[in-house]
Phi, psi and omega in degrees: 000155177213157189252127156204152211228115184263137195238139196234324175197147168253141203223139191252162177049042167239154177272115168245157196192158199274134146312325160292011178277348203247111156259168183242132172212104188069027185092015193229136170285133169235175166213173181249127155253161180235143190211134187014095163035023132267134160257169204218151196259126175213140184282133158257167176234114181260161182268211153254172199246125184302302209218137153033093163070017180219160183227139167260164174213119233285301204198170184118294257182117187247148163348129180066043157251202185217122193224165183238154190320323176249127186316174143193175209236000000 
């Protein structure tokens, strides 16, 4: 048996996040960021998906901010 590990790109400084976190409104991607206990709807610009079930995100969102897994509207 052998172990191998393919490695196809690596992405530096980037914000990845579960895709199921990304809603569509009117064709444009969003997330619920939470801010003080309310969440707020903000358009994002997604990338590309490193992997499985992640999204990366191109502007919208910066490092430490807090969204919640599920869009809302």
């Amino acid at each position: 048996t052998a172990n191998v590990t393919i490695v196809t790109g690596t992405l530096h400084d980037a914000i990845i996040i579960p895709s199921g976190a990304v809603g569509m409104k009117g064709g444009v991607p969003y997330v619920s960021v939470v801010e003080q206990g309310t969440t707020i709807p903000r358009t994002i610009v997604t990338g590309s998906s490193p992997a499985l079930g992640q999204v990366e995100i191109l502007s919208g969102l910066s490092g430490g901010e807090v969204i919640s897994l599920t869009p809302v509207l």
